[in-house]
mmCIF file with all atom_site columns, C-alpha atoms in Angstrom:
data_model
loop_
_atom_site.group_PDB
_atom_site.id
_atom_site.type_symbol
_atom_site.label_atom_id
_atom_site.label_alt_id
_atom_site.label_comp_id
_atom_site.label_asym_id
_atom_site.label_entity_id
_atom_site.label_seq_id
_atom_site.pdbx_PDB_ins_code
_atom_site.Cartn_x
_atom_site.Cartn_y
_atom_site.Cartn_z
_atom_site.occupancy
_atom_site.B_iso_or_equiv
_atom_site.pdbx_formal_charge
_atom_site.auth_seq_id
_atom_site.auth_comp_id
_atom_site.auth_asym_id
_atom_site.auth_atom_id
_atom_site.pdbx_PDB_model_num
ATOM 1   C CA . ARG C 1 1   ? 47.092 21.160 7.519   1.00 0.00 ? 176 ARG C CA 1
ATOM 2   C CA . LYS C 1 2   ? 50.489 19.958 6.553   1.00 0.00 ? 177 LYS C CA 1
ATOM 3   C CA . GLU C 1 3   ? 50.959 15.832 6.937   1.00 0.00 ? 178 GLU C CA 1
ATOM 4   C CA . VAL C 1 4   ? 54.757 16.163 8.144   1.00 0.00 ? 179 VAL C CA 1
ATOM 5   C CA . GLU C 1 5   ? 54.985 19.178 9.941   1.00 0.00 ? 180 GLU C CA 1
ATOM 6   C CA . GLN C 1 6   ? 59.049 20.530 11.446  1.00 0.00 ? 181 GLN C CA 1
ATOM 7   C CA . ASP C 1 7   ? 60.472 23.814 13.271  1.00 0.00 ? 182 ASP C CA 1
ATOM 8   C CA . PRO C 1 8   ? 62.758 24.958 9.732   1.00 0.00 ? 183 PRO C CA 1
ATOM 9   C CA . GLY C 1 9   ? 65.122 26.889 12.038  1.00 0.00 ? 184 GLY C CA 1
ATOM 10  C CA . PRO C 1 10  ? 67.876 27.409 11.977  1.00 0.00 ? 185 PRO C CA 1
ATOM 11  C CA . PHE C 1 11  ? 69.344 25.268 15.433  1.00 0.00 ? 186 PHE C CA 1
ATOM 12  C CA . ASN C 1 12  ? 72.692 27.172 15.868  1.00 0.00 ? 187 ASN C CA 1
ATOM 13  C CA . VAL C 1 13  ? 74.643 25.111 18.675  1.00 0.00 ? 188 VAL C CA 1
ATOM 14  C CA . PRO C 1 14  ? 78.317 24.945 19.528  1.00 0.00 ? 189 PRO C CA 1
ATOM 15  C CA . GLU C 1 15  ? 80.270 22.135 18.713  1.00 0.00 ? 190 GLU C CA 1
ATOM 16  C CA . GLY C 1 16  ? 80.201 19.693 22.439  1.00 0.00 ? 191 GLY C CA 1
ATOM 17  C CA . ALA C 1 17  ? 76.372 20.556 22.705  1.00 0.00 ? 192 ALA C CA 1
ATOM 18  C CA . THR C 1 18  ? 73.418 17.997 22.807  1.00 0.00 ? 193 THR C CA 1
ATOM 19  C CA . VAL C 1 19  ? 70.163 19.651 20.550  1.00 0.00 ? 194 VAL C CA 1
ATOM 20  C CA . ALA C 1 20  ? 67.118 18.032 20.069  1.00 0.00 ? 195 ALA C CA 1
ATOM 21  C CA . PHE C 1 21  ? 64.721 18.837 16.986  1.00 0.00 ? 196 PHE C CA 1
ATOM 22  C CA . ASN C 1 22  ? 60.967 17.654 17.157  1.00 0.00 ? 197 ASN C CA 1
ATOM 23  C CA . CYS C 1 23  ? 58.423 16.638 14.300  1.00 0.00 ? 198 CYS C CA 1
ATOM 24  C CA . THR C 1 24  ? 54.949 15.911 14.533  1.00 0.00 ? 199 THR C CA 1
ATOM 25  C CA . TYR C 1 25  ? 52.746 13.761 11.918  1.00 0.00 ? 200 TYR C CA 1
ATOM 26  C CA . SER C 1 26  ? 49.536 13.984 11.583  1.00 0.00 ? 201 SER C CA 1
ATOM 27  C CA . ASN C 1 27  ? 48.100 10.519 9.820   1.00 0.00 ? 202 ASN C CA 1
ATOM 28  C CA . SER C 1 28  ? 47.405 8.249  12.624  1.00 0.00 ? 203 SER C CA 1
ATOM 29  C CA . ALA C 1 29  ? 47.709 5.448  10.203  1.00 0.00 ? 204 ALA C CA 1
ATOM 30  C CA . SER C 1 30  ? 51.516 6.417  10.038  1.00 0.00 ? 205 SER C CA 1
ATOM 31  C CA . GLN C 1 31  ? 53.549 2.957  10.230  1.00 0.00 ? 206 GLN C CA 1
ATOM 32  C CA . SER C 1 32  ? 56.887 4.689  9.036   1.00 0.00 ? 207 SER C CA 1
ATOM 33  C CA . PHE C 1 33  ? 59.278 6.699  10.662  1.00 0.00 ? 208 PHE C CA 1
ATOM 34  C CA . PHE C 1 34  ? 62.259 7.862  9.802   1.00 0.00 ? 209 PHE C CA 1
ATOM 35  C CA . TRP C 1 35  ? 64.994 11.027 9.206   1.00 0.00 ? 210 TRP C CA 1
ATOM 36  C CA . TYR C 1 36  ? 67.129 11.526 6.251   1.00 0.00 ? 211 TYR C CA 1
ATOM 37  C CA . ARG C 1 37  ? 69.565 13.722 6.479   1.00 0.00 ? 212 ARG C CA 1
ATOM 38  C CA . GLN C 1 38  ? 70.757 16.452 4.395   1.00 0.00 ? 213 GLN C CA 1
ATOM 39  C CA . ASP C 1 39  ? 73.959 18.241 3.105   1.00 0.00 ? 214 ASP C CA 1
ATOM 40  C CA . CYS C 1 40  ? 74.390 22.052 1.513   1.00 0.00 ? 215 CYS C CA 1
ATOM 41  C CA . ARG C 1 41  ? 73.653 21.265 -1.748  1.00 0.00 ? 216 ARG C CA 1
ATOM 42  C CA . LYS C 1 42  ? 73.852 17.329 -1.677  1.00 0.00 ? 217 LYS C CA 1
ATOM 43  C CA . GLU C 1 43  ? 71.118 15.034 -2.487  1.00 0.00 ? 218 GLU C CA 1
ATOM 44  C CA . PRO C 1 44  ? 69.112 13.362 1.095   1.00 0.00 ? 219 PRO C CA 1
ATOM 45  C CA . LYS C 1 45  ? 70.442 9.924  2.323   1.00 0.00 ? 220 LYS C CA 1
ATOM 46  C CA . LEU C 1 46  ? 68.942 8.112  5.402   1.00 0.00 ? 221 LEU C CA 1
ATOM 47  C CA . LEU C 1 47  ? 70.280 8.890  8.258   1.00 0.00 ? 222 LEU C CA 1
ATOM 48  C CA . MET C 1 48  ? 68.214 6.575  10.836  1.00 0.00 ? 223 MET C CA 1
ATOM 49  C CA . SER C 1 49  ? 65.152 4.421  10.604  1.00 0.00 ? 224 SER C CA 1
ATOM 50  C CA . VAL C 1 50  ? 62.975 5.435  14.102  1.00 0.00 ? 225 VAL C CA 1
ATOM 51  C CA . TYR C 1 51  ? 60.728 2.700  16.661  1.00 0.00 ? 226 TYR C CA 1
ATOM 52  C CA . SER C 1 52  ? 58.676 2.719  18.696  1.00 0.00 ? 227 SER C CA 1
ATOM 53  C CA . SER C 1 53  ? 60.734 1.280  21.801  1.00 0.00 ? 228 SER C CA 1
ATOM 54  C CA . GLY C 1 54  ? 63.125 4.487  20.281  1.00 0.00 ? 229 GLY C CA 1
ATOM 55  C CA . ASN C 1 55  ? 66.820 3.786  18.947  1.00 0.00 ? 230 ASN C CA 1
ATOM 56  C CA . GLU C 1 56  ? 70.364 4.571  19.675  1.00 0.00 ? 231 GLU C CA 1
ATOM 57  C CA . ASP C 1 57  ? 72.873 5.004  17.027  1.00 0.00 ? 232 ASP C CA 1
ATOM 58  C CA . GLY C 1 58  ? 75.891 6.495  18.511  1.00 0.00 ? 233 GLY C CA 1
ATOM 59  C CA . ARG C 1 59  ? 75.176 10.225 19.579  1.00 0.00 ? 234 ARG C CA 1
ATOM 60  C CA . PHE C 1 60  ? 72.183 10.257 17.234  1.00 0.00 ? 235 PHE C CA 1
ATOM 61  C CA . THR C 1 61  ? 68.850 9.308  19.508  1.00 0.00 ? 236 THR C CA 1
ATOM 62  C CA . ALA C 1 62  ? 65.586 9.362  17.660  1.00 0.00 ? 237 ALA C CA 1
ATOM 63  C CA . GLN C 1 63  ? 62.387 8.471  19.626  1.00 0.00 ? 238 GLN C CA 1
ATOM 64  C CA . LEU C 1 64  ? 58.540 7.645  18.370  1.00 0.00 ? 239 LEU C CA 1
ATOM 65  C CA . ASN C 1 65  ? 55.945 8.744  20.796  1.00 0.00 ? 240 ASN C CA 1
ATOM 66  C CA . ARG C 1 66  ? 52.648 7.130  18.381  1.00 0.00 ? 241 ARG C CA 1
ATOM 67  C CA . ALA C 1 67  ? 49.905 8.855  21.118  1.00 0.00 ? 242 ALA C CA 1
ATOM 68  C CA . SER C 1 68  ? 50.658 12.845 20.318  1.00 0.00 ? 243 SER C CA 1
ATOM 69  C CA . GLN C 1 69  ? 51.601 11.813 16.718  1.00 0.00 ? 244 GLN C CA 1
ATOM 70  C CA . TYR C 1 70  ? 56.304 12.860 17.263  1.00 0.00 ? 245 TYR C CA 1
ATOM 71  C CA . ILE C 1 71  ? 59.175 12.692 16.538  1.00 0.00 ? 246 ILE C CA 1
ATOM 72  C CA . SER C 1 72  ? 62.424 13.444 17.648  1.00 0.00 ? 247 SER C CA 1
ATOM 73  C CA . LEU C 1 73  ? 65.986 13.211 16.964  1.00 0.00 ? 248 LEU C CA 1
ATOM 74  C CA . LEU C 1 74  ? 68.668 14.567 19.586  1.00 0.00 ? 249 LEU C CA 1
ATOM 75  C CA . ILE C 1 75  ? 71.994 14.145 18.527  1.00 0.00 ? 250 ILE C CA 1
ATOM 76  C CA . ARG C 1 76  ? 74.578 14.161 21.540  1.00 0.00 ? 251 ARG C CA 1
ATOM 77  C CA . ASP C 1 77  ? 78.392 16.188 21.247  1.00 0.00 ? 252 ASP C CA 1
ATOM 78  C CA . SER C 1 78  ? 77.492 18.074 18.267  1.00 0.00 ? 253 SER C CA 1
ATOM 79  C CA . LYS C 1 79  ? 80.509 18.070 15.690  1.00 0.00 ? 254 LYS C CA 1
ATOM 80  C CA . LEU C 1 80  ? 81.020 20.620 12.878  1.00 0.00 ? 255 LEU C CA 1
ATOM 81  C CA . SER C 1 81  ? 80.530 17.847 10.589  1.00 0.00 ? 256 SER C CA 1
ATOM 82  C CA . ASP C 1 82  ? 76.600 17.292 12.105  1.00 0.00 ? 257 ASP C CA 1
ATOM 83  C CA . SER C 1 83  ? 75.432 20.642 10.192  1.00 0.00 ? 258 SER C CA 1
ATOM 84  C CA . ALA C 1 84  ? 73.561 20.019 7.536   1.00 0.00 ? 259 ALA C CA 1
ATOM 85  C CA . THR C 1 85  ? 69.357 19.714 7.632   1.00 0.00 ? 260 THR C CA 1
ATOM 86  C CA . TYR C 1 86  ? 66.991 17.135 9.342   1.00 0.00 ? 261 TYR C CA 1
ATOM 87  C CA . LEU C 1 87  ? 63.724 16.082 7.302   1.00 0.00 ? 262 LEU C CA 1
ATOM 88  C CA . CYS C 1 88  ? 61.165 13.660 9.026   1.00 0.00 ? 263 CYS C CA 1
ATOM 89  C CA . VAL C 1 89  ? 59.622 11.482 6.718   1.00 0.00 ? 264 VAL C CA 1
ATOM 90  C CA . VAL C 1 90  ? 56.777 8.828  7.586   1.00 0.00 ? 265 VAL C CA 1
ATOM 91  C CA . LYS C 1 91  ? 55.171 6.051  5.584   1.00 0.00 ? 266 LYS C CA 1
ATOM 92  C CA . VAL C 1 92  ? 51.776 5.620  5.195   1.00 0.00 ? 267 VAL C CA 1
ATOM 93  C CA . GLY C 1 93  ? 51.232 1.781  4.017   1.00 0.00 ? 268 GLY C CA 1
ATOM 94  C CA . ASN C 1 94  ? 52.180 1.345  0.225   1.00 0.00 ? 269 ASN C CA 1
ATOM 95  C CA . THR C 1 95  ? 51.963 5.354  -0.223  1.00 0.00 ? 270 THR C CA 1
ATOM 96  C CA . PRO C 1 96  ? 55.112 7.171  -0.967  1.00 0.00 ? 271 PRO C CA 1
ATOM 97  C CA . LEU C 1 97  ? 57.366 8.601  1.516   1.00 0.00 ? 272 LEU C CA 1
ATOM 98  C CA . VAL C 1 98  ? 56.159 12.581 3.187   1.00 0.00 ? 273 VAL C CA 1
ATOM 99  C CA . PHE C 1 99  ? 58.941 15.084 3.981   1.00 0.00 ? 274 PHE C CA 1
ATOM 100 C CA . GLY C 1 100 ? 59.139 17.209 6.483   1.00 0.00 ? 275 GLY C CA 1
ATOM 101 C CA . LYS C 1 101 ? 60.366 20.285 5.291   1.00 0.00 ? 276 LYS C CA 1
ATOM 102 C CA . GLY C 1 102 ? 63.830 20.259 7.438   1.00 0.00 ? 277 GLY C CA 1
ATOM 103 C CA . THR C 1 103 ? 65.355 21.193 10.183  1.00 0.00 ? 278 THR C CA 1
ATOM 104 C CA . ARG C 1 104 ? 68.228 23.360 9.571   1.00 0.00 ? 279 ARG C CA 1
ATOM 105 C CA . LEU C 1 105 ? 70.910 22.358 12.135  1.00 0.00 ? 280 LEU C CA 1
ATOM 106 C CA . SER C 1 106 ? 74.640 24.811 11.583  1.00 0.00 ? 281 SER C CA 1
ATOM 107 C CA . VAL C 1 107 ? 77.192 23.632 14.900  1.00 0.00 ? 282 VAL C CA 1
ATOM 108 C CA . ILE C 1 108 ? 79.495 27.107 15.127  1.00 0.00 ? 283 ILE C CA 1
ATOM 109 C CA . ALA C 1 109 ? 82.898 26.016 16.623  1.00 0.00 ? 284 ALA C CA 1
ATOM 110 C CA . ASP L 2 1   ? 76.650 0.859  -3.460  1.00 0.00 ? 140 ASP L CA 1
ATOM 111 C CA . VAL L 2 2   ? 73.209 2.113  -4.829  1.00 0.00 ? 141 VAL L CA 1
ATOM 112 C CA . LYS L 2 3   ? 73.852 4.536  -7.416  1.00 0.00 ? 142 LYS L CA 1
ATOM 113 C CA . VAL L 2 4   ? 71.149 6.534  -8.836  1.00 0.00 ? 143 VAL L CA 1
ATOM 114 C CA . THR L 2 5   ? 72.316 8.672  -11.839 1.00 0.00 ? 144 THR L CA 1
ATOM 115 C CA . GLN L 2 6   ? 70.789 11.641 -13.140 1.00 0.00 ? 145 GLN L CA 1
ATOM 116 C CA . SER L 2 7   ? 71.625 12.990 -16.901 1.00 0.00 ? 146 SER L CA 1
ATOM 117 C CA . SER L 2 8   ? 73.145 16.472 -15.478 1.00 0.00 ? 147 SER L CA 1
ATOM 118 C CA . ARG L 2 9   ? 74.044 18.715 -12.830 1.00 0.00 ? 148 ARG L CA 1
ATOM 119 C CA . TYR L 2 10  ? 73.079 21.791 -14.232 1.00 0.00 ? 149 TYR L CA 1
ATOM 120 C CA . LEU L 2 11  ? 70.549 22.961 -17.028 1.00 0.00 ? 150 LEU L CA 1
ATOM 121 C CA . VAL L 2 12  ? 69.526 26.117 -18.792 1.00 0.00 ? 151 VAL L CA 1
ATOM 122 C CA . LYS L 2 13  ? 66.737 25.558 -21.266 1.00 0.00 ? 152 LYS L CA 1
ATOM 123 C CA . ARG L 2 14  ? 64.463 28.126 -22.686 1.00 0.00 ? 153 ARG L CA 1
ATOM 124 C CA . THR L 2 15  ? 60.781 28.607 -21.466 1.00 0.00 ? 154 THR L CA 1
ATOM 125 C CA . GLY L 2 16  ? 58.922 26.513 -24.520 1.00 0.00 ? 155 GLY L CA 1
ATOM 126 C CA . GLU L 2 17  ? 61.136 24.133 -24.859 1.00 0.00 ? 156 GLU L CA 1
ATOM 127 C CA . LYS L 2 18  ? 60.222 20.442 -23.915 1.00 0.00 ? 157 LYS L CA 1
ATOM 128 C CA . VAL L 2 19  ? 62.953 19.515 -21.147 1.00 0.00 ? 158 VAL L CA 1
ATOM 129 C CA . PHE L 2 20  ? 64.511 15.595 -20.744 1.00 0.00 ? 159 PHE L CA 1
ATOM 130 C CA . LEU L 2 21  ? 65.067 15.089 -16.945 1.00 0.00 ? 160 LEU L CA 1
ATOM 131 C CA . GLU L 2 22  ? 66.935 11.279 -17.361 1.00 0.00 ? 161 GLU L CA 1
ATOM 132 C CA . CYS L 2 23  ? 67.773 8.873  -13.994 1.00 0.00 ? 162 CYS L CA 1
ATOM 133 C CA . VAL L 2 24  ? 69.455 4.694  -14.415 1.00 0.00 ? 163 VAL L CA 1
ATOM 134 C CA . GLN L 2 25  ? 70.023 2.850  -10.856 1.00 0.00 ? 164 GLN L CA 1
ATOM 135 C CA . ASP L 2 26  ? 71.830 0.040  -11.329 1.00 0.00 ? 165 ASP L CA 1
ATOM 136 C CA . MET L 2 27  ? 70.101 -1.763 -8.234  1.00 0.00 ? 166 MET L CA 1
ATOM 137 C CA . ASP L 2 28  ? 66.468 -3.347 -9.846  1.00 0.00 ? 167 ASP L CA 1
ATOM 138 C CA . HIS L 2 29  ? 64.637 -1.129 -7.705  1.00 0.00 ? 168 HIS L CA 1
ATOM 139 C CA . GLU L 2 30  ? 61.787 -1.860 -8.772  1.00 0.00 ? 169 GLU L CA 1
ATOM 140 C CA . ASN L 2 31  ? 60.524 1.462  -7.167  1.00 0.00 ? 170 ASN L CA 1
ATOM 141 C CA . MET L 2 32  ? 61.399 4.783  -8.824  1.00 0.00 ? 171 MET L CA 1
ATOM 142 C CA . PHE L 2 33  ? 60.319 8.851  -8.159  1.00 0.00 ? 172 PHE L CA 1
ATOM 143 C CA . TRP L 2 34  ? 60.940 12.121 -9.351  1.00 0.00 ? 173 TRP L CA 1
ATOM 144 C CA . TYR L 2 35  ? 60.540 14.923 -6.796  1.00 0.00 ? 174 TYR L CA 1
ATOM 145 C CA . ARG L 2 36  ? 61.724 18.758 -6.363  1.00 0.00 ? 175 ARG L CA 1
ATOM 146 C CA . GLN L 2 37  ? 63.234 20.765 -4.274  1.00 0.00 ? 176 GLN L CA 1
ATOM 147 C CA . ASP L 2 38  ? 62.330 24.851 -4.116  1.00 0.00 ? 177 ASP L CA 1
ATOM 148 C CA . PRO L 2 39  ? 63.950 26.316 -0.583  1.00 0.00 ? 178 PRO L CA 1
ATOM 149 C CA . GLY L 2 40  ? 60.973 26.806 2.252   1.00 0.00 ? 179 GLY L CA 1
ATOM 150 C CA . LEU L 2 41  ? 58.382 23.883 -0.185  1.00 0.00 ? 180 LEU L CA 1
ATOM 151 C CA . GLY L 2 42  ? 60.835 20.318 0.625   1.00 0.00 ? 181 GLY L CA 1
ATOM 152 C CA . LEU L 2 43  ? 60.730 17.923 -1.080  1.00 0.00 ? 182 LEU L CA 1
ATOM 153 C CA . ARG L 2 44  ? 57.144 17.654 -3.481  1.00 0.00 ? 183 ARG L CA 1
ATOM 154 C CA . LEU L 2 45  ? 56.841 14.778 -5.119  1.00 0.00 ? 184 LEU L CA 1
ATOM 155 C CA . ILE L 2 46  ? 55.948 14.840 -8.878  1.00 0.00 ? 185 ILE L CA 1
ATOM 156 C CA . TYR L 2 47  ? 55.606 11.393 -9.429  1.00 0.00 ? 186 TYR L CA 1
ATOM 157 C CA . PHE L 2 48  ? 56.516 7.782  -9.397  1.00 0.00 ? 187 PHE L CA 1
ATOM 158 C CA . SER L 2 49  ? 56.468 4.862  -10.606 1.00 0.00 ? 188 SER L CA 1
ATOM 159 C CA . TYR L 2 50  ? 56.155 1.228  -9.173  1.00 0.00 ? 189 TYR L CA 1
ATOM 160 C CA . ASP L 2 51  ? 56.771 -1.001 -11.884 1.00 0.00 ? 190 ASP L CA 1
ATOM 161 C CA . VAL L 2 52  ? 58.045 -0.847 -15.851 1.00 0.00 ? 191 VAL L CA 1
ATOM 162 C CA . LYS L 2 53  ? 55.213 1.771  -17.914 1.00 0.00 ? 192 LYS L CA 1
ATOM 163 C CA . MET L 2 54  ? 53.808 1.851  -14.245 1.00 0.00 ? 193 MET L CA 1
ATOM 164 C CA . LYS L 2 55  ? 53.388 6.028  -13.216 1.00 0.00 ? 194 LYS L CA 1
ATOM 165 C CA . GLU L 2 56  ? 51.242 7.370  -10.492 1.00 0.00 ? 195 GLU L CA 1
ATOM 166 C CA . LYS L 2 57  ? 50.770 11.695 -10.153 1.00 0.00 ? 196 LYS L CA 1
ATOM 167 C CA . GLY L 2 58  ? 52.073 12.105 -7.339  1.00 0.00 ? 197 GLY L CA 1
ATOM 168 C CA . ASP L 2 59  ? 51.686 16.432 -5.305  1.00 0.00 ? 198 ASP L CA 1
ATOM 169 C CA . ILE L 2 60  ? 52.700 17.506 -8.227  1.00 0.00 ? 199 ILE L CA 1
ATOM 170 C CA . PRO L 2 61  ? 52.192 16.439 -11.312 1.00 0.00 ? 200 PRO L CA 1
ATOM 171 C CA . GLU L 2 62  ? 50.822 19.408 -13.577 1.00 0.00 ? 201 GLU L CA 1
ATOM 172 C CA . GLY L 2 63  ? 53.122 20.801 -16.208 1.00 0.00 ? 202 GLY L CA 1
ATOM 173 C CA . TYR L 2 64  ? 55.077 16.917 -16.200 1.00 0.00 ? 203 TYR L CA 1
ATOM 174 C CA . SER L 2 65  ? 55.001 13.987 -17.876 1.00 0.00 ? 204 SER L CA 1
ATOM 175 C CA . VAL L 2 66  ? 57.308 10.628 -17.102 1.00 0.00 ? 205 VAL L CA 1
ATOM 176 C CA . SER L 2 67  ? 58.207 6.917  -19.291 1.00 0.00 ? 206 SER L CA 1
ATOM 177 C CA . ARG L 2 68  ? 59.509 4.067  -17.204 1.00 0.00 ? 207 ARG L CA 1
ATOM 178 C CA . GLU L 2 69  ? 60.255 1.242  -20.477 1.00 0.00 ? 208 GLU L CA 1
ATOM 179 C CA . LYS L 2 70  ? 63.249 0.181  -18.691 1.00 0.00 ? 209 LYS L CA 1
ATOM 180 C CA . LYS L 2 71  ? 63.452 -1.102 -15.402 1.00 0.00 ? 210 LYS L CA 1
ATOM 181 C CA . GLU L 2 72  ? 66.347 0.491  -14.670 1.00 0.00 ? 211 GLU L CA 1
ATOM 182 C CA . ARG L 2 73  ? 65.295 3.880  -16.233 1.00 0.00 ? 212 ARG L CA 1
ATOM 183 C CA . PHE L 2 74  ? 62.879 6.733  -14.750 1.00 0.00 ? 213 PHE L CA 1
ATOM 184 C CA . SER L 2 75  ? 62.420 10.419 -16.871 1.00 0.00 ? 214 SER L CA 1
ATOM 185 C CA . LEU L 2 76  ? 60.876 13.813 -16.364 1.00 0.00 ? 215 LEU L CA 1
ATOM 186 C CA . ILE L 2 77  ? 59.158 15.016 -19.310 1.00 0.00 ? 216 ILE L CA 1
ATOM 187 C CA . LEU L 2 78  ? 58.437 18.719 -19.966 1.00 0.00 ? 217 LEU L CA 1
ATOM 188 C CA . GLU L 2 79  ? 56.253 19.297 -22.960 1.00 0.00 ? 218 GLU L CA 1
ATOM 189 C CA . SER L 2 80  ? 56.911 23.059 -22.972 1.00 0.00 ? 219 SER L CA 1
ATOM 190 C CA . ALA L 2 81  ? 59.436 24.382 -20.129 1.00 0.00 ? 220 ALA L CA 1
ATOM 191 C CA . SER L 2 82  ? 58.491 27.255 -17.509 1.00 0.00 ? 221 SER L CA 1
ATOM 192 C CA . THR L 2 83  ? 60.539 30.073 -15.535 1.00 0.00 ? 222 THR L CA 1
ATOM 193 C CA . ASN L 2 84  ? 58.484 28.560 -12.166 1.00 0.00 ? 223 ASN L CA 1
ATOM 194 C CA . GLN L 2 85  ? 59.518 25.147 -13.106 1.00 0.00 ? 224 GLN L CA 1
ATOM 195 C CA . THR L 2 86  ? 63.201 26.621 -12.463 1.00 0.00 ? 225 THR L CA 1
ATOM 196 C CA . SER L 2 87  ? 63.877 24.335 -9.459  1.00 0.00 ? 226 SER L CA 1
ATOM 197 C CA . MET L 2 88  ? 66.316 21.231 -7.984  1.00 0.00 ? 227 MET L CA 1
ATOM 198 C CA . TYR L 2 89  ? 65.280 18.071 -9.208  1.00 0.00 ? 228 TYR L CA 1
ATOM 199 C CA . LEU L 2 90  ? 65.809 14.884 -7.405  1.00 0.00 ? 229 LEU L CA 1
ATOM 200 C CA . CYS L 2 91  ? 64.936 11.362 -8.545  1.00 0.00 ? 230 CYS L CA 1
ATOM 201 C CA . ALA L 2 92  ? 65.192 8.150  -5.897  1.00 0.00 ? 231 ALA L CA 1
ATOM 202 C CA . SER L 2 93  ? 64.702 4.451  -6.133  1.00 0.00 ? 232 SER L CA 1
ATOM 203 C CA . SER L 2 94  ? 64.055 1.892  -3.705  1.00 0.00 ? 233 SER L CA 1
ATOM 204 C CA . GLN L 2 95  ? 63.150 -1.488 -3.686  1.00 0.00 ? 234 GLN L CA 1
ATOM 205 C CA . GLY L 2 96  ? 60.621 -1.687 -0.634  1.00 0.00 ? 235 GLY L CA 1
ATOM 206 C CA . GLY L 2 97  ? 59.827 2.073  -0.216  1.00 0.00 ? 236 GLY L CA 1
ATOM 207 C CA . GLU L 2 98  ? 61.442 2.409  2.877   1.00 0.00 ? 237 GLU L CA 1
ATOM 208 C CA . LYS L 2 99  ? 64.994 3.813  2.247   1.00 0.00 ? 238 LYS L CA 1
ATOM 209 C CA . LEU L 2 100 ? 65.171 6.125  -0.741  1.00 0.00 ? 239 LEU L CA 1
ATOM 210 C CA . PHE L 2 101 ? 68.208 6.062  -2.395  1.00 0.00 ? 240 PHE L CA 1
ATOM 211 C CA . PHE L 2 102 ? 68.477 9.856  -3.773  1.00 0.00 ? 241 PHE L CA 1
ATOM 212 C CA . GLY L 2 103 ? 70.465 10.741 -7.249  1.00 0.00 ? 242 GLY L CA 1
ATOM 213 C CA . SER L 2 104 ? 72.765 13.782 -6.812  1.00 0.00 ? 243 SER L CA 1
ATOM 214 C CA . GLY L 2 105 ? 70.466 16.007 -8.253  1.00 0.00 ? 244 GLY L CA 1
ATOM 215 C CA . THR L 2 106 ? 69.272 18.605 -11.953 1.00 0.00 ? 245 THR L CA 1
ATOM 216 C CA . GLN L 2 107 ? 69.115 21.858 -10.880 1.00 0.00 ? 246 GLN L CA 1
ATOM 217 C CA . LEU L 2 108 ? 67.202 23.570 -13.646 1.00 0.00 ? 247 LEU L CA 1
ATOM 218 C CA . SER L 2 109 ? 67.135 26.862 -15.114 1.00 0.00 ? 248 SER L CA 1
ATOM 219 C CA . VAL L 2 110 ? 64.170 27.746 -17.447 1.00 0.00 ? 249 VAL L CA 1
ATOM 220 C CA . LEU L 2 111 ? 64.682 31.713 -18.947 1.00 0.00 ? 250 LEU L CA 1
#
């Protein structure tokens, strides 16, 4: 069973749309959760951490459901510049981060 | 801002060659990592290091070795390059292990 699973997409959405990605993780001992963003032919960069109470950063909202072991990312009012691959990431103890394979988003004019 | 520098953006090597990929970070981070990224397979951890002279195998260490003689430098070595090692190689560093800073990657082609 894969440790972090994501729908690979692509999600093709028009500008201004709201889009949501989910991610499930298998290790119930996972302690920390993140979303990274990777633009085409670029390196991944941290987008936001995910907290138990949920957190928002501008148009982006991240939620964590520990009972069901899933994480979500909601993007409101999508922009062309949001087109990227979004990587779900979890951390267990002192071990290295575990990356999902990513969900590709294309925002279309 | 943290800078993680990988020595080459593109590299072409022949099968059987010994290949060195260099990575340097300028923020005194304790932790350094080497990943490879392939279409459909995502990021896969090759080796990591939490201190100078320390190294740990990741998920796919076969065919690779690493060296960390100085805190700021983490080298990935392909002892005898093979075509299935053609990939994008990404180095990363972190202090607490949560926020990773990646280099811009080395696209290695083994012919």
